[in-house]
């Protein structure tokens, strides 16, 4: 069964890019946070893609572990944007929920791969 994770992380990255485009228009603080969010939010999918072409189990676990760390960082930036009211929590909720789900999926894959 083919994993939908590469497509799902790509779609997540697209949503992050669109949010960051809006944030960059709202001043220096928003642009700085947008840059942080853009780096971590797009890195998740990039590392999943690299993991798909891994040369060993250790390489696979390494790439997915990085993706999971990036998902956690992305979740942090989304929470910060909501708590500072730069973007409404309601608007960020779908992205925050997806970040949480990606963390859970990646964590499960990493644990299963290590056992």
Short mmCIF file of N, CA and C in Angstrom, two decimals:
data_model
loop_
_atom_site.label_atom_id
_atom_site.label_comp_id
_atom_site.label_asym_id
_atom_site.label_seq_id
_atom_site.Cartn_x
_atom_site.Cartn_y
_atom_site.Cartn_z
N UNK A 1 0.84 -1.19 0.00
CA UNK A 1 0.00 0.00 0.00
C UNK A 1 0.88 1.25 0.00
N UNK A 2 0.64 2.14 -0.94
CA UNK A 2 1.44 3.35 -1.07
C UNK A 2 1.00 4.37 -0.02
N UNK A 3 1.97 4.99 0.59
CA UNK A 3 1.70 6.00 1.61
C UNK A 3 1.23 7.30 0.97
N UNK A 4 0.27 7.96 1.63
CA UNK A 4 -0.17 9.27 1.14
C UNK A 4 0.60 10.39 1.84
N UNK A 5 1.56 10.02 2.70
CA UNK A 5 2.29 11.01 3.47
C UNK A 5 3.05 12.02 2.61
N UNK A 6 3.73 11.62 1.54
CA UNK A 6 4.39 12.63 0.69
C UNK A 6 3.39 13.66 0.13
N UNK A 7 2.25 13.19 -0.33
CA UNK A 7 1.23 14.12 -0.85
C UNK A 7 0.66 15.00 0.26
N UNK A 8 0.46 14.41 1.40
CA UNK A 8 -0.12 15.15 2.53
C UNK A 8 0.85 16.23 3.02
N UNK A 9 2.13 15.91 3.11
CA UNK A 9 3.10 16.91 3.56
C UNK A 9 3.32 17.99 2.50
N UNK A 10 3.18 17.63 1.23
CA UNK A 10 3.27 18.62 0.16
C UNK A 10 2.10 19.60 0.25
N UNK A 11 0.90 19.08 0.44
CA UNK A 11 -0.28 19.93 0.57
C UNK A 11 -0.16 20.84 1.80
N UNK A 12 0.40 20.30 2.88
CA UNK A 12 0.62 21.11 4.08
C UNK A 12 1.59 22.25 3.77
N UNK A 13 2.66 21.94 3.07
CA UNK A 13 3.65 22.96 2.70
C UNK A 13 3.01 24.05 1.84
N UNK A 14 2.14 23.66 0.92
CA UNK A 14 1.44 24.65 0.09
C UNK A 14 0.63 25.61 0.95
N UNK A 15 -0.06 25.07 1.93
CA UNK A 15 -0.87 25.90 2.83
C UNK A 15 0.01 26.83 3.65
N UNK A 16 1.15 26.35 4.09
CA UNK A 16 2.09 27.18 4.85
C UNK A 16 2.61 28.32 3.97
N UNK A 17 2.97 28.02 2.73
CA UNK A 17 3.46 29.04 1.81
C UNK A 17 2.41 30.14 1.62
N UNK A 18 1.17 29.74 1.41
CA UNK A 18 0.10 30.73 1.22
C UNK A 18 -0.07 31.61 2.46
N UNK A 19 -0.01 31.02 3.64
CA UNK A 19 -0.11 31.79 4.88
C UNK A 19 1.06 32.76 5.00
N UNK A 20 2.25 32.29 4.68
CA UNK A 20 3.44 33.14 4.80
C UNK A 20 3.40 34.31 3.83
N UNK A 21 2.85 34.11 2.65
CA UNK A 21 2.71 35.21 1.69
C UNK A 21 1.86 36.33 2.28
N UNK A 22 0.81 35.97 3.00
CA UNK A 22 -0.04 36.96 3.65
C UNK A 22 0.70 37.62 4.81
N UNK A 23 1.37 36.82 5.63
CA UNK A 23 2.09 37.34 6.79
C UNK A 23 3.17 38.34 6.41
N UNK A 24 3.87 38.08 5.31
CA UNK A 24 4.96 38.96 4.91
C UNK A 24 4.51 40.37 4.58
N UNK A 25 3.24 40.55 4.31
CA UNK A 25 2.71 41.86 3.98
C UNK A 25 2.33 42.67 5.22
N UNK A 26 2.44 42.05 6.41
CA UNK A 26 1.94 42.68 7.63
C UNK A 26 3.02 43.23 8.55
N UNK A 27 4.19 43.56 8.02
CA UNK A 27 5.22 44.17 8.85
C UNK A 27 6.37 43.25 9.16
N UNK A 28 7.37 43.82 9.85
CA UNK A 28 8.63 43.14 10.08
C UNK A 28 8.49 41.92 11.00
N UNK A 29 7.74 42.05 12.09
CA UNK A 29 7.59 40.92 13.00
C UNK A 29 6.89 39.76 12.30
N UNK A 30 5.80 40.06 11.62
CA UNK A 30 5.08 39.01 10.90
C UNK A 30 5.96 38.37 9.84
N UNK A 31 6.75 39.18 9.14
CA UNK A 31 7.63 38.64 8.10
C UNK A 31 8.70 37.74 8.70
N UNK A 32 9.23 38.11 9.86
CA UNK A 32 10.24 37.29 10.52
C UNK A 32 9.66 35.95 10.95
N UNK A 33 8.48 35.99 11.54
CA UNK A 33 7.82 34.74 11.94
C UNK A 33 7.45 33.92 10.71
N UNK A 34 7.03 34.59 9.64
CA UNK A 34 6.69 33.89 8.40
C UNK A 34 7.90 33.14 7.87
N UNK A 35 9.07 33.76 7.95
CA UNK A 35 10.30 33.11 7.47
C UNK A 35 10.59 31.83 8.26
N UNK A 36 10.44 31.91 9.58
CA UNK A 36 10.67 30.73 10.43
C UNK A 36 9.67 29.63 10.09
N UNK A 37 8.40 30.01 9.97
CA UNK A 37 7.33 29.06 9.65
C UNK A 37 7.54 28.45 8.27
N UNK A 38 7.95 29.28 7.33
CA UNK A 38 8.17 28.80 5.96
C UNK A 38 9.27 27.75 5.91
N UNK A 39 10.36 27.99 6.63
CA UNK A 39 11.48 27.04 6.64
C UNK A 39 11.07 25.70 7.24
N UNK A 40 10.44 25.75 8.41
CA UNK A 40 10.09 24.48 9.07
C UNK A 40 8.92 23.79 8.37
N UNK A 41 7.92 24.56 7.96
CA UNK A 41 6.72 23.97 7.37
C UNK A 41 6.93 23.31 6.02
N UNK A 42 7.91 23.80 5.27
CA UNK A 42 8.21 23.19 3.98
C UNK A 42 9.26 22.08 4.11
N UNK A 43 10.02 22.12 5.19
CA UNK A 43 11.05 21.11 5.41
C UNK A 43 10.47 19.73 5.73
N UNK A 44 9.27 19.71 6.30
CA UNK A 44 8.63 18.44 6.66
C UNK A 44 8.54 17.55 5.41
N UNK A 45 7.90 18.06 4.39
CA UNK A 45 7.71 17.30 3.16
C UNK A 45 9.00 16.99 2.44
N UNK A 46 9.95 17.93 2.48
CA UNK A 46 11.23 17.70 1.82
C UNK A 46 11.95 16.51 2.45
N UNK A 47 11.90 16.42 3.78
CA UNK A 47 12.54 15.30 4.46
C UNK A 47 11.79 13.99 4.25
N UNK A 48 10.47 14.05 4.18
CA UNK A 48 9.70 12.84 3.87
C UNK A 48 10.08 12.35 2.47
N UNK A 49 10.19 13.26 1.51
CA UNK A 49 10.59 12.88 0.15
C UNK A 49 11.97 12.23 0.15
N UNK A 50 12.90 12.83 0.89
CA UNK A 50 14.24 12.24 0.98
C UNK A 50 14.18 10.86 1.62
N UNK A 51 13.34 10.73 2.64
CA UNK A 51 13.18 9.44 3.31
C UNK A 51 12.65 8.36 2.38
N UNK A 52 11.81 8.76 1.44
CA UNK A 52 11.25 7.81 0.48
C UNK A 52 12.35 7.19 -0.39
N UNK A 53 13.43 7.93 -0.56
CA UNK A 53 14.54 7.44 -1.39
C UNK A 53 15.74 7.04 -0.54
N UNK A 54 15.50 6.74 0.73
CA UNK A 54 16.62 6.41 1.63
C UNK A 54 17.34 5.15 1.18
N UNK A 55 18.60 5.10 1.56
CA UNK A 55 19.44 3.98 1.15
C UNK A 55 19.53 2.90 2.21
N UNK A 56 19.01 3.18 3.41
CA UNK A 56 19.05 2.20 4.48
C UNK A 56 17.93 2.53 5.47
N UNK A 57 17.67 1.59 6.38
CA UNK A 57 16.68 1.84 7.42
C UNK A 57 17.11 3.01 8.30
N UNK A 58 18.40 3.07 8.61
CA UNK A 58 18.92 4.15 9.45
C UNK A 58 18.74 5.51 8.76
N UNK A 59 18.97 5.55 7.47
CA UNK A 59 18.79 6.78 6.69
C UNK A 59 17.31 7.18 6.70
N UNK A 60 16.43 6.21 6.50
CA UNK A 60 14.99 6.44 6.53
C UNK A 60 14.56 7.03 7.88
N UNK A 61 14.98 6.40 8.96
CA UNK A 61 14.63 6.86 10.31
C UNK A 61 15.18 8.27 10.54
N UNK A 62 16.38 8.52 10.07
CA UNK A 62 16.99 9.85 10.23
C UNK A 62 16.16 10.92 9.52
N UNK A 63 15.79 10.69 8.28
CA UNK A 63 15.02 11.67 7.51
C UNK A 63 13.64 11.89 8.13
N UNK A 64 12.99 10.81 8.54
CA UNK A 64 11.66 10.95 9.16
C UNK A 64 11.75 11.61 10.53
N UNK A 65 12.85 11.38 11.25
CA UNK A 65 13.05 12.05 12.53
C UNK A 65 13.20 13.55 12.34
N UNK A 66 13.94 13.95 11.32
CA UNK A 66 14.09 15.37 11.01
C UNK A 66 12.73 15.95 10.63
N UNK A 67 11.97 15.24 9.82
CA UNK A 67 10.63 15.70 9.43
C UNK A 67 9.75 15.90 10.66
N UNK A 68 9.84 14.99 11.60
CA UNK A 68 9.05 15.09 12.83
C UNK A 68 9.48 16.30 13.66
N UNK A 69 10.77 16.52 13.77
CA UNK A 69 11.26 17.71 14.50
C UNK A 69 10.78 18.99 13.82
N UNK A 70 10.80 19.01 12.50
CA UNK A 70 10.34 20.19 11.76
C UNK A 70 8.83 20.40 11.95
N UNK A 71 8.08 19.31 12.03
CA UNK A 71 6.64 19.41 12.27
C UNK A 71 6.38 20.00 13.66
N UNK A 72 7.17 19.59 14.62
CA UNK A 72 7.04 20.15 15.98
C UNK A 72 7.37 21.63 15.98
N UNK A 73 8.43 22.02 15.27
CA UNK A 73 8.78 23.44 15.19
C UNK A 73 7.67 24.23 14.50
N UNK A 74 7.13 23.68 13.44
CA UNK A 74 6.04 24.35 12.73
C UNK A 74 4.85 24.55 13.66
N UNK A 75 4.53 23.53 14.43
CA UNK A 75 3.44 23.63 15.40
C UNK A 75 3.70 24.77 16.38
N UNK A 76 4.94 24.91 16.82
CA UNK A 76 5.32 26.00 17.72
C UNK A 76 5.04 27.36 17.09
N UNK A 77 5.49 27.56 15.85
CA UNK A 77 5.29 28.86 15.19
C UNK A 77 3.81 29.15 14.99
N UNK A 78 3.04 28.15 14.65
CA UNK A 78 1.59 28.34 14.48
C UNK A 78 0.95 28.75 15.80
N UNK A 79 1.34 28.10 16.89
CA UNK A 79 0.82 28.47 18.22
C UNK A 79 1.19 29.89 18.58
N UNK A 80 2.42 30.29 18.25
CA UNK A 80 2.88 31.64 18.55
C UNK A 80 2.09 32.67 17.76
N UNK A 81 1.86 32.40 16.50
CA UNK A 81 1.06 33.31 15.68
C UNK A 81 -0.34 33.48 16.25
N UNK A 82 -0.92 32.39 16.74
CA UNK A 82 -2.27 32.46 17.31
C UNK A 82 -2.26 33.20 18.64
N UNK A 83 -1.29 32.88 19.49
CA UNK A 83 -1.28 33.48 20.83
C UNK A 83 -0.98 34.97 20.81
N UNK A 84 -0.24 35.43 19.81
CA UNK A 84 0.05 36.86 19.68
C UNK A 84 -1.01 37.58 18.85
N UNK A 85 -1.98 36.82 18.36
CA UNK A 85 -3.10 37.32 17.58
C UNK A 85 -2.68 37.98 16.27
N UNK A 86 -1.52 37.54 15.75
CA UNK A 86 -1.14 37.99 14.41
C UNK A 86 -2.04 37.34 13.36
N UNK A 87 -2.51 36.14 13.68
CA UNK A 87 -3.51 35.44 12.88
C UNK A 87 -4.48 34.82 13.87
N UNK A 88 -5.75 34.84 13.54
CA UNK A 88 -6.74 34.31 14.48
C UNK A 88 -6.54 32.80 14.68
N UNK A 89 -6.76 32.37 15.91
CA UNK A 89 -6.63 30.95 16.24
C UNK A 89 -7.58 30.11 15.38
N UNK A 90 -8.76 30.64 15.10
CA UNK A 90 -9.72 29.91 14.26
C UNK A 90 -9.17 29.68 12.86
N UNK A 91 -8.50 30.67 12.32
CA UNK A 91 -7.95 30.54 10.97
C UNK A 91 -6.78 29.55 10.96
N UNK A 92 -6.02 29.52 12.05
CA UNK A 92 -4.85 28.64 12.12
C UNK A 92 -5.20 27.22 12.55
N UNK A 93 -6.36 27.03 13.12
CA UNK A 93 -6.74 25.74 13.68
C UNK A 93 -6.57 24.56 12.70
N UNK A 94 -7.02 24.68 11.45
CA UNK A 94 -6.82 23.54 10.54
C UNK A 94 -5.34 23.19 10.32
N UNK A 95 -4.49 24.22 10.20
CA UNK A 95 -3.06 23.97 10.02
C UNK A 95 -2.44 23.38 11.29
N UNK A 96 -2.83 23.91 12.43
CA UNK A 96 -2.31 23.41 13.70
C UNK A 96 -2.72 21.96 13.91
N UNK A 97 -3.97 21.65 13.59
CA UNK A 97 -4.45 20.27 13.71
C UNK A 97 -3.69 19.34 12.78
N UNK A 98 -3.45 19.80 11.56
CA UNK A 98 -2.70 18.97 10.61
C UNK A 98 -1.26 18.77 11.08
N UNK A 99 -0.64 19.80 11.63
CA UNK A 99 0.72 19.66 12.17
C UNK A 99 0.73 18.60 13.28
N UNK A 100 -0.26 18.64 14.15
CA UNK A 100 -0.37 17.62 15.21
C UNK A 100 -0.51 16.23 14.63
N UNK A 101 -1.34 16.08 13.61
CA UNK A 101 -1.54 14.77 12.99
C UNK A 101 -0.26 14.29 12.32
N UNK A 102 0.45 15.19 11.65
CA UNK A 102 1.71 14.81 11.02
C UNK A 102 2.73 14.36 12.06
N UNK A 103 2.79 15.06 13.19
CA UNK A 103 3.69 14.65 14.28
C UNK A 103 3.34 13.24 14.73
N UNK A 104 2.07 12.97 14.92
CA UNK A 104 1.64 11.63 15.38
C UNK A 104 1.97 10.55 14.36
N UNK A 105 1.72 10.83 13.09
CA UNK A 105 2.00 9.86 12.02
C UNK A 105 3.50 9.58 11.93
N UNK A 106 4.28 10.65 11.90
CA UNK A 106 5.73 10.50 11.78
C UNK A 106 6.31 9.76 12.99
N UNK A 107 5.82 10.09 14.18
CA UNK A 107 6.29 9.42 15.39
C UNK A 107 5.99 7.92 15.33
N UNK A 108 4.79 7.57 14.89
CA UNK A 108 4.41 6.15 14.78
C UNK A 108 5.29 5.42 13.75
N UNK A 109 5.55 6.07 12.62
CA UNK A 109 6.39 5.45 11.59
C UNK A 109 7.81 5.24 12.11
N UNK A 110 8.34 6.24 12.81
CA UNK A 110 9.70 6.14 13.35
C UNK A 110 9.79 5.01 14.38
N UNK A 111 8.82 4.96 15.29
CA UNK A 111 8.82 3.89 16.32
C UNK A 111 8.73 2.52 15.68
N UNK A 112 7.86 2.37 14.70
CA UNK A 112 7.69 1.07 14.03
C UNK A 112 8.97 0.69 13.27
N UNK A 113 9.60 1.67 12.65
CA UNK A 113 10.81 1.38 11.88
C UNK A 113 11.98 1.00 12.77
N UNK A 114 12.00 1.52 13.98
CA UNK A 114 13.10 1.21 14.91
C UNK A 114 12.94 -0.17 15.55
N UNK A 115 11.72 -0.69 15.59
CA UNK A 115 11.49 -1.98 16.27
C UNK A 115 11.75 -3.16 15.36
#
